[in-house]
PDB file of C-alpha atoms in Angstrom:
ATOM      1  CA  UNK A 208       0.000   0.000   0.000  1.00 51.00           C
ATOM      2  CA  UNK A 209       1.650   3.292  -1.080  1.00 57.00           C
ATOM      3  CA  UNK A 210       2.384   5.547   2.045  1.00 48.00           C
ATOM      4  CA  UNK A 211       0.135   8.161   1.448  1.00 43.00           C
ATOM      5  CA  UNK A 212      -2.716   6.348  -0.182  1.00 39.00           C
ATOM      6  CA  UNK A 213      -6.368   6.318   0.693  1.00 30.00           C
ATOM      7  CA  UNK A 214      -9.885   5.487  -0.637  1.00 28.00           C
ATOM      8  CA  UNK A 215      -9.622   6.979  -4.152  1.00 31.00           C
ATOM      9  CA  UNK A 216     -11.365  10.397  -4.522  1.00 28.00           C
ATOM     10  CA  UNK A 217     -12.872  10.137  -7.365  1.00 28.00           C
ATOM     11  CA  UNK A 218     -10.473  11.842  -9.679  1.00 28.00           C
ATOM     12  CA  UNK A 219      -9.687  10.663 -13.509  1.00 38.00           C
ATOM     13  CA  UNK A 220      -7.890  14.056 -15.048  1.00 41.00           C
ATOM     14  CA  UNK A 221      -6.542  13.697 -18.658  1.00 37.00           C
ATOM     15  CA  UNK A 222      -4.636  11.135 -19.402  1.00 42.00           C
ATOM     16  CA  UNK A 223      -6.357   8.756 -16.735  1.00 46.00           C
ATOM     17  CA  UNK A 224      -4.411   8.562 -13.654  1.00 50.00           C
ATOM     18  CA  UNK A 225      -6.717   8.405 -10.679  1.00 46.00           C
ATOM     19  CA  UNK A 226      -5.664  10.237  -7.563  1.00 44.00           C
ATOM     20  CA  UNK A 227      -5.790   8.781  -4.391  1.00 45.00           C
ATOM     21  CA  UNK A 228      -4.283  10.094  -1.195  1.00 40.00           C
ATOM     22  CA  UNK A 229      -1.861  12.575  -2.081  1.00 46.00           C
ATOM     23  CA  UNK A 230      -4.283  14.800  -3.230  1.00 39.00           C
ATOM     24  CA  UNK A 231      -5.367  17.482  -1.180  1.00 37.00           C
ATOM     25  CA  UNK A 232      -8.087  20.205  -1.576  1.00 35.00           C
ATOM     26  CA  UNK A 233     -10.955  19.912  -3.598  1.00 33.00           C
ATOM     27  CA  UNK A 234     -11.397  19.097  -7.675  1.00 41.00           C
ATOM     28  CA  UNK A 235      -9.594  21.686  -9.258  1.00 44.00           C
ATOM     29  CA  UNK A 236      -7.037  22.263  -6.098  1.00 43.00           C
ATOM     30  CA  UNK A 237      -3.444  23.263  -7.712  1.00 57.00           C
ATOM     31  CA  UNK A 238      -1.714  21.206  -4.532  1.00 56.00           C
ATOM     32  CA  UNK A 239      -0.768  17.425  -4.353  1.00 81.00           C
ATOM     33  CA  UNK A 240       1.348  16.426  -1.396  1.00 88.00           C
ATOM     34  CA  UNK A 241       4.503  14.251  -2.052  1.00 94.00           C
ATOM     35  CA  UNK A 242       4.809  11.339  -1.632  1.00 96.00           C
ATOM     36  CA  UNK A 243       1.979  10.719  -4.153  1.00 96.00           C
ATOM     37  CA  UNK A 244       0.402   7.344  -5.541  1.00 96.00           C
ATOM     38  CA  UNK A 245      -2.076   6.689  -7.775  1.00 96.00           C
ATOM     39  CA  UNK A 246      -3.381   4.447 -10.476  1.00 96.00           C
ATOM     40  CA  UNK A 247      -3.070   4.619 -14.563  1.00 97.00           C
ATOM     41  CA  UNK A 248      -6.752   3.857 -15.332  1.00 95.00           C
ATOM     42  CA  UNK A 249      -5.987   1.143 -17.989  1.00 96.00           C
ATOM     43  CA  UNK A 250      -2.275   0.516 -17.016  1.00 97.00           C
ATOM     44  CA  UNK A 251       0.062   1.241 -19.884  1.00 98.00           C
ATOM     45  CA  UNK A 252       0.061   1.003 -23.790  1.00 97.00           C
ATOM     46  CA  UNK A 253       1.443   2.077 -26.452  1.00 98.00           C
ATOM     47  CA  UNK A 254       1.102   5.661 -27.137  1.00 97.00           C
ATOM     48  CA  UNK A 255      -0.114   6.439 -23.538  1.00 98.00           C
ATOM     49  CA  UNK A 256       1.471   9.547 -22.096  1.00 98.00           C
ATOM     50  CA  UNK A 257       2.242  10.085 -18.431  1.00 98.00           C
ATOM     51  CA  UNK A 258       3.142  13.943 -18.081  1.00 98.00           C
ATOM     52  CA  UNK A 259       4.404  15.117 -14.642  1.00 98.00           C
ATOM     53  CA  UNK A 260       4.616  18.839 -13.883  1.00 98.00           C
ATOM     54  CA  UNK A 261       6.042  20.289 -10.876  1.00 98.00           C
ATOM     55  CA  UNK A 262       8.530  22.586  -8.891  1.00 97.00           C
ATOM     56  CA  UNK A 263      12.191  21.365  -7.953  1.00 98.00           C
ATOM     57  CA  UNK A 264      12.706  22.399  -4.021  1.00 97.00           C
ATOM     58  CA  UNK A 265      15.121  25.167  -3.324  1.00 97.00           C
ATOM     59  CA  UNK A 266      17.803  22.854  -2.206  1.00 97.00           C
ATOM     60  CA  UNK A 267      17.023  19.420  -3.222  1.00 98.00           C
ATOM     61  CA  UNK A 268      19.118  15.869  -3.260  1.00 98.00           C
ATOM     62  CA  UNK A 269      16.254  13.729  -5.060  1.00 98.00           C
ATOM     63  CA  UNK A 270      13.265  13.235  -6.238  1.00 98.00           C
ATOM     64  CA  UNK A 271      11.748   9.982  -8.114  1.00 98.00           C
ATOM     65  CA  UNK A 272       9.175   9.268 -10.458  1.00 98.00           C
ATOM     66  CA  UNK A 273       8.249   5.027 -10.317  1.00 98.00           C
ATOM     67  CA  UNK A 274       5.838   3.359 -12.563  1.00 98.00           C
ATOM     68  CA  UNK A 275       5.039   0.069 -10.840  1.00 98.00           C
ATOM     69  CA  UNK A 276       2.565  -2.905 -11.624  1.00 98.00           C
ATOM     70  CA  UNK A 277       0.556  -2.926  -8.223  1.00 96.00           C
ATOM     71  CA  UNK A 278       1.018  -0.988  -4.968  1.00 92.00           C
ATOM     72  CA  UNK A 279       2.274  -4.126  -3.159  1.00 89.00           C
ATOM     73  CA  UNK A 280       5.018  -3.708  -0.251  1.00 84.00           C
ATOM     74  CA  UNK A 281       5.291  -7.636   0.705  1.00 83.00           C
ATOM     75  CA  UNK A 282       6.298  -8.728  -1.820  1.00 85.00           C
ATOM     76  CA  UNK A 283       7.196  -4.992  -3.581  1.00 89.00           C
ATOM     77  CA  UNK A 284       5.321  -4.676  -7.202  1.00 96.00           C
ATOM     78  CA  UNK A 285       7.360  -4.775  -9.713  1.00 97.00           C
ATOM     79  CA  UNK A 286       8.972  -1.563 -11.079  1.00 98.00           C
ATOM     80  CA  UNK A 287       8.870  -0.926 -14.743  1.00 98.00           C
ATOM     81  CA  UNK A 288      10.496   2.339 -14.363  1.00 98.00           C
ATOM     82  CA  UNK A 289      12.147   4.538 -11.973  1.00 98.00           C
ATOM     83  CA  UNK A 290      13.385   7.357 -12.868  1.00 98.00           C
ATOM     84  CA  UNK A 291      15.354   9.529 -10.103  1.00 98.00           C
ATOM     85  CA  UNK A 292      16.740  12.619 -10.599  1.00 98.00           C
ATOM     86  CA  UNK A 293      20.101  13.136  -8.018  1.00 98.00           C
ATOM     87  CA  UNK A 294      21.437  16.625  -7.480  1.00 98.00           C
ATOM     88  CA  UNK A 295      24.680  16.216  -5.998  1.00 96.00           C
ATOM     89  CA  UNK A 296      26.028  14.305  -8.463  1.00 96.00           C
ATOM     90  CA  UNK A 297      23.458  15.637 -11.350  1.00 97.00           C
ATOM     91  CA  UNK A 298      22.561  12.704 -12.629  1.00 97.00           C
ATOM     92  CA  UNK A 299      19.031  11.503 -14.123  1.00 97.00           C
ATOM     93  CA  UNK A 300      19.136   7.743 -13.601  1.00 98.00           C
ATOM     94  CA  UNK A 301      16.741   4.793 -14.385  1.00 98.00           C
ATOM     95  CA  UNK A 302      16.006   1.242 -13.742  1.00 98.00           C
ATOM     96  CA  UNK A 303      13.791  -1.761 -13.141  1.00 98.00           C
ATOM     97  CA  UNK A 304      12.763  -4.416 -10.955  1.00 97.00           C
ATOM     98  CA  UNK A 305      11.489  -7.273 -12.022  1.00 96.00           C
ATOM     99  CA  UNK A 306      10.606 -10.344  -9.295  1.00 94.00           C
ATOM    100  CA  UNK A 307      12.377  -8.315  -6.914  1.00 94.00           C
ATOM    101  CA  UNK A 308      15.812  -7.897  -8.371  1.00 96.00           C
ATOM    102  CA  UNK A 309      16.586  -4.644 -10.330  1.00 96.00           C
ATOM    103  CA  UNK A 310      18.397  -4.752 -13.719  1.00 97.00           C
ATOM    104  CA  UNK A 311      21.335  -2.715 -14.940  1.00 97.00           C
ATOM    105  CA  UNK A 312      21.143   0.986 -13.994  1.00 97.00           C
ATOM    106  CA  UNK A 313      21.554   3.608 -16.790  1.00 97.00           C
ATOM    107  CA  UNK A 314      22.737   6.904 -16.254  1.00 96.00           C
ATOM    108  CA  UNK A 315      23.648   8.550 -19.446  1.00 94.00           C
ATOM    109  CA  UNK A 316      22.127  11.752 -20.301  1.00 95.00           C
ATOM    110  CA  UNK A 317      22.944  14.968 -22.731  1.00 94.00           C
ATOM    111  CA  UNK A 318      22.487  17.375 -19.705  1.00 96.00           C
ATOM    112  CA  UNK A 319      21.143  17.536 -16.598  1.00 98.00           C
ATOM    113  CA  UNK A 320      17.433  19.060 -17.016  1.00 98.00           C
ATOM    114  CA  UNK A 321      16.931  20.100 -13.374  1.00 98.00           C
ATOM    115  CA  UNK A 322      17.055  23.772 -11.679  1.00 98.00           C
ATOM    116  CA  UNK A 323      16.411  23.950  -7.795  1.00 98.00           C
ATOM    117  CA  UNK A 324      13.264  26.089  -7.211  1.00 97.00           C
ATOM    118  CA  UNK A 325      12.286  25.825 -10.979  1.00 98.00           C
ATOM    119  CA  UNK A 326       9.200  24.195 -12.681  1.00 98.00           C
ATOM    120  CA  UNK A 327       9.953  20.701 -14.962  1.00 98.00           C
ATOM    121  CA  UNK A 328       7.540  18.954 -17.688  1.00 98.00           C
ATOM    122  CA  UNK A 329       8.157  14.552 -17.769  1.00 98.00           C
ATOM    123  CA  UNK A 330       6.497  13.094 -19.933  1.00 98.00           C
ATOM    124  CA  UNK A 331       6.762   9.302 -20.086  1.00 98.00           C
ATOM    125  CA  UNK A 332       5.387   8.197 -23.870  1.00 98.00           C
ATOM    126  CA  UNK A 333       4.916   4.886 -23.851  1.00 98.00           C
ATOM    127  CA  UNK A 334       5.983   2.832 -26.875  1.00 97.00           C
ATOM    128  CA  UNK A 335       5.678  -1.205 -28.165  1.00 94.00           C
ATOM    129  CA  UNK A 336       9.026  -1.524 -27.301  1.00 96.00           C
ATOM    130  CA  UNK A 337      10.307   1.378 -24.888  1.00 98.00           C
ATOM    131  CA  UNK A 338       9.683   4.413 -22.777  1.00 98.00           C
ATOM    132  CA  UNK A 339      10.716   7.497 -23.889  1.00 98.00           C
ATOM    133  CA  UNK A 340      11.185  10.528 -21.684  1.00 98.00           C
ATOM    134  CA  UNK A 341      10.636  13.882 -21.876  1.00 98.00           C
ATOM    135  CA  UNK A 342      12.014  17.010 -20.215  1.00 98.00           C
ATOM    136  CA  UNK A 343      10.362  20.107 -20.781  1.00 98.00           C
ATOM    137  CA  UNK A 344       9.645  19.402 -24.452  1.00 97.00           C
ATOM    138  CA  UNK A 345      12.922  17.858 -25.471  1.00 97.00           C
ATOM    139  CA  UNK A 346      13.767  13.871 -25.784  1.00 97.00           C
ATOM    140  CA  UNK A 347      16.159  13.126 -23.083  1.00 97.00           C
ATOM    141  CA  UNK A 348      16.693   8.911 -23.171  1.00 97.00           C
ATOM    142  CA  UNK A 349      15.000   5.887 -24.512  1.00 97.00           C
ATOM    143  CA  UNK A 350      14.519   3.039 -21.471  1.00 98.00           C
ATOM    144  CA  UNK A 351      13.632  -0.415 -23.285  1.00 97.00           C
ATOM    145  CA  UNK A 352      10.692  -2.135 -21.533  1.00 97.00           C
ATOM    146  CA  UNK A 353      11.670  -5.134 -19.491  1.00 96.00           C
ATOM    147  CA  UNK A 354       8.246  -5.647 -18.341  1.00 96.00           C
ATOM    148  CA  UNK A 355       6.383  -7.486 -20.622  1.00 92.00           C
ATOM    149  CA  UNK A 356       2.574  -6.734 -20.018  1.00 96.00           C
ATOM    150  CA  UNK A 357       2.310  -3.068 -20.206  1.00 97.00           C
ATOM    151  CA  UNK A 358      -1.513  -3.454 -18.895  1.00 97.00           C
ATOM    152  CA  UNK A 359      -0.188  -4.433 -15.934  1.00 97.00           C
ATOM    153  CA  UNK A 360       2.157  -1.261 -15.406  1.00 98.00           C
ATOM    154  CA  UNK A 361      -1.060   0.394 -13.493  1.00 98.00           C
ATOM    155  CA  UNK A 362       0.307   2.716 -10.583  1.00 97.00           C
ATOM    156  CA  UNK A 363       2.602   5.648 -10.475  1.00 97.00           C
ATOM    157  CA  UNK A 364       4.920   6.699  -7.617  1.00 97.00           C
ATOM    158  CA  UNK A 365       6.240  10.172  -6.841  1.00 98.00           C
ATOM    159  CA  UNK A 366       8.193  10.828  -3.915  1.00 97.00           C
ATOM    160  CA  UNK A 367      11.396  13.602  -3.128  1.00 98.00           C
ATOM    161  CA  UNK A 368      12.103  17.256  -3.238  1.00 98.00           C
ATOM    162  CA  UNK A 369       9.498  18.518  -5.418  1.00 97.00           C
ATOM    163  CA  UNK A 370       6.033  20.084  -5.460  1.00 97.00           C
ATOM    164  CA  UNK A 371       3.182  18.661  -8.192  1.00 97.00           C
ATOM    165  CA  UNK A 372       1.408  21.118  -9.701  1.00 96.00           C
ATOM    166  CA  UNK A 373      -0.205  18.673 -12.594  1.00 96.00           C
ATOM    167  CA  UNK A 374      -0.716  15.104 -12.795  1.00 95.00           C
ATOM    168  CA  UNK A 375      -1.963  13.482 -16.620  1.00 93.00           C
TER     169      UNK A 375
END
């Protein structure tokens, strides 16, 4: 059960994720407390877009963005994606676990995208064979699915030294 989750409010904005706890206020409320879970009405396909808008803290370490099949602690749900971005050593990183062990981390990136106590745009397109992620409008990596049933890719995770402002 994610830390901050709830009985589900009621709330399918564009792009069908479902709040649950997290979500604070009432419909239309600009404010989502982190941690946040909630579910991808549908779970994943191809050429379903996950967009994540928020404000990096003024002096952050981390945040992380997790795509997971489940909510399950014991045993943990399997993560199709995490993506965390780390500060100190400015680094966007990314990786999987499947059946509880996590694959290969990758690390490369063009730039780091991040400004402390500036907004940020991820969008994770989903694709037959990979993710590919978004910064503000410009393709940062490609992360090849190692999760086979994208249907079952049904909750996002959001935890770290950020504000949401929009979920999608």
């Amino acid at each position: 059960m994610c830390p901050t989750r709830a009985a589900a409010q009621g709330l399918d904005p564009p792009g069908g994720l479902r709040r649950g706890a997290g979500h604070a206020g009432t419909e239309g409320s600009s404010v989502t407390i982190v941690p946040f879970c909630g579910h991808i009405k549908g779970g994943m396909r191809p050429g379903k877009k996950i967009l994540v808008m928020g404000i990096v803290d003024l002096n952050p370490e981390s945040f992380g963005i997790s795509l997971t099949c489940g909510e399950s602690e014991d045993p943990p749900a399997d993560v199709a994606i995490e993506l965390k971005a780390v500060f100190t050593d400015r680094q966007f990183v990314r990786n999987s676990c499947v059946a509880g062990e996590w694959g290969e981390e990758q690390s490369s990136i063009p730039y780091f995208p991040f400004i402390p106590d500036q907004p940020f745009r991820v969008e994770i397109l989903c694709e037959h064979p990979r993710f590919r992620i978004f910064v503000d409008g410009h393709q940062l990596f490609d992360f090849y699915h190692r999760i086979e049933t994208l249907s079952a890719i049904d909750t996002i995770k959001i935890n770290g030294d950020l504000q949401l402002t929009k979920l999608g």
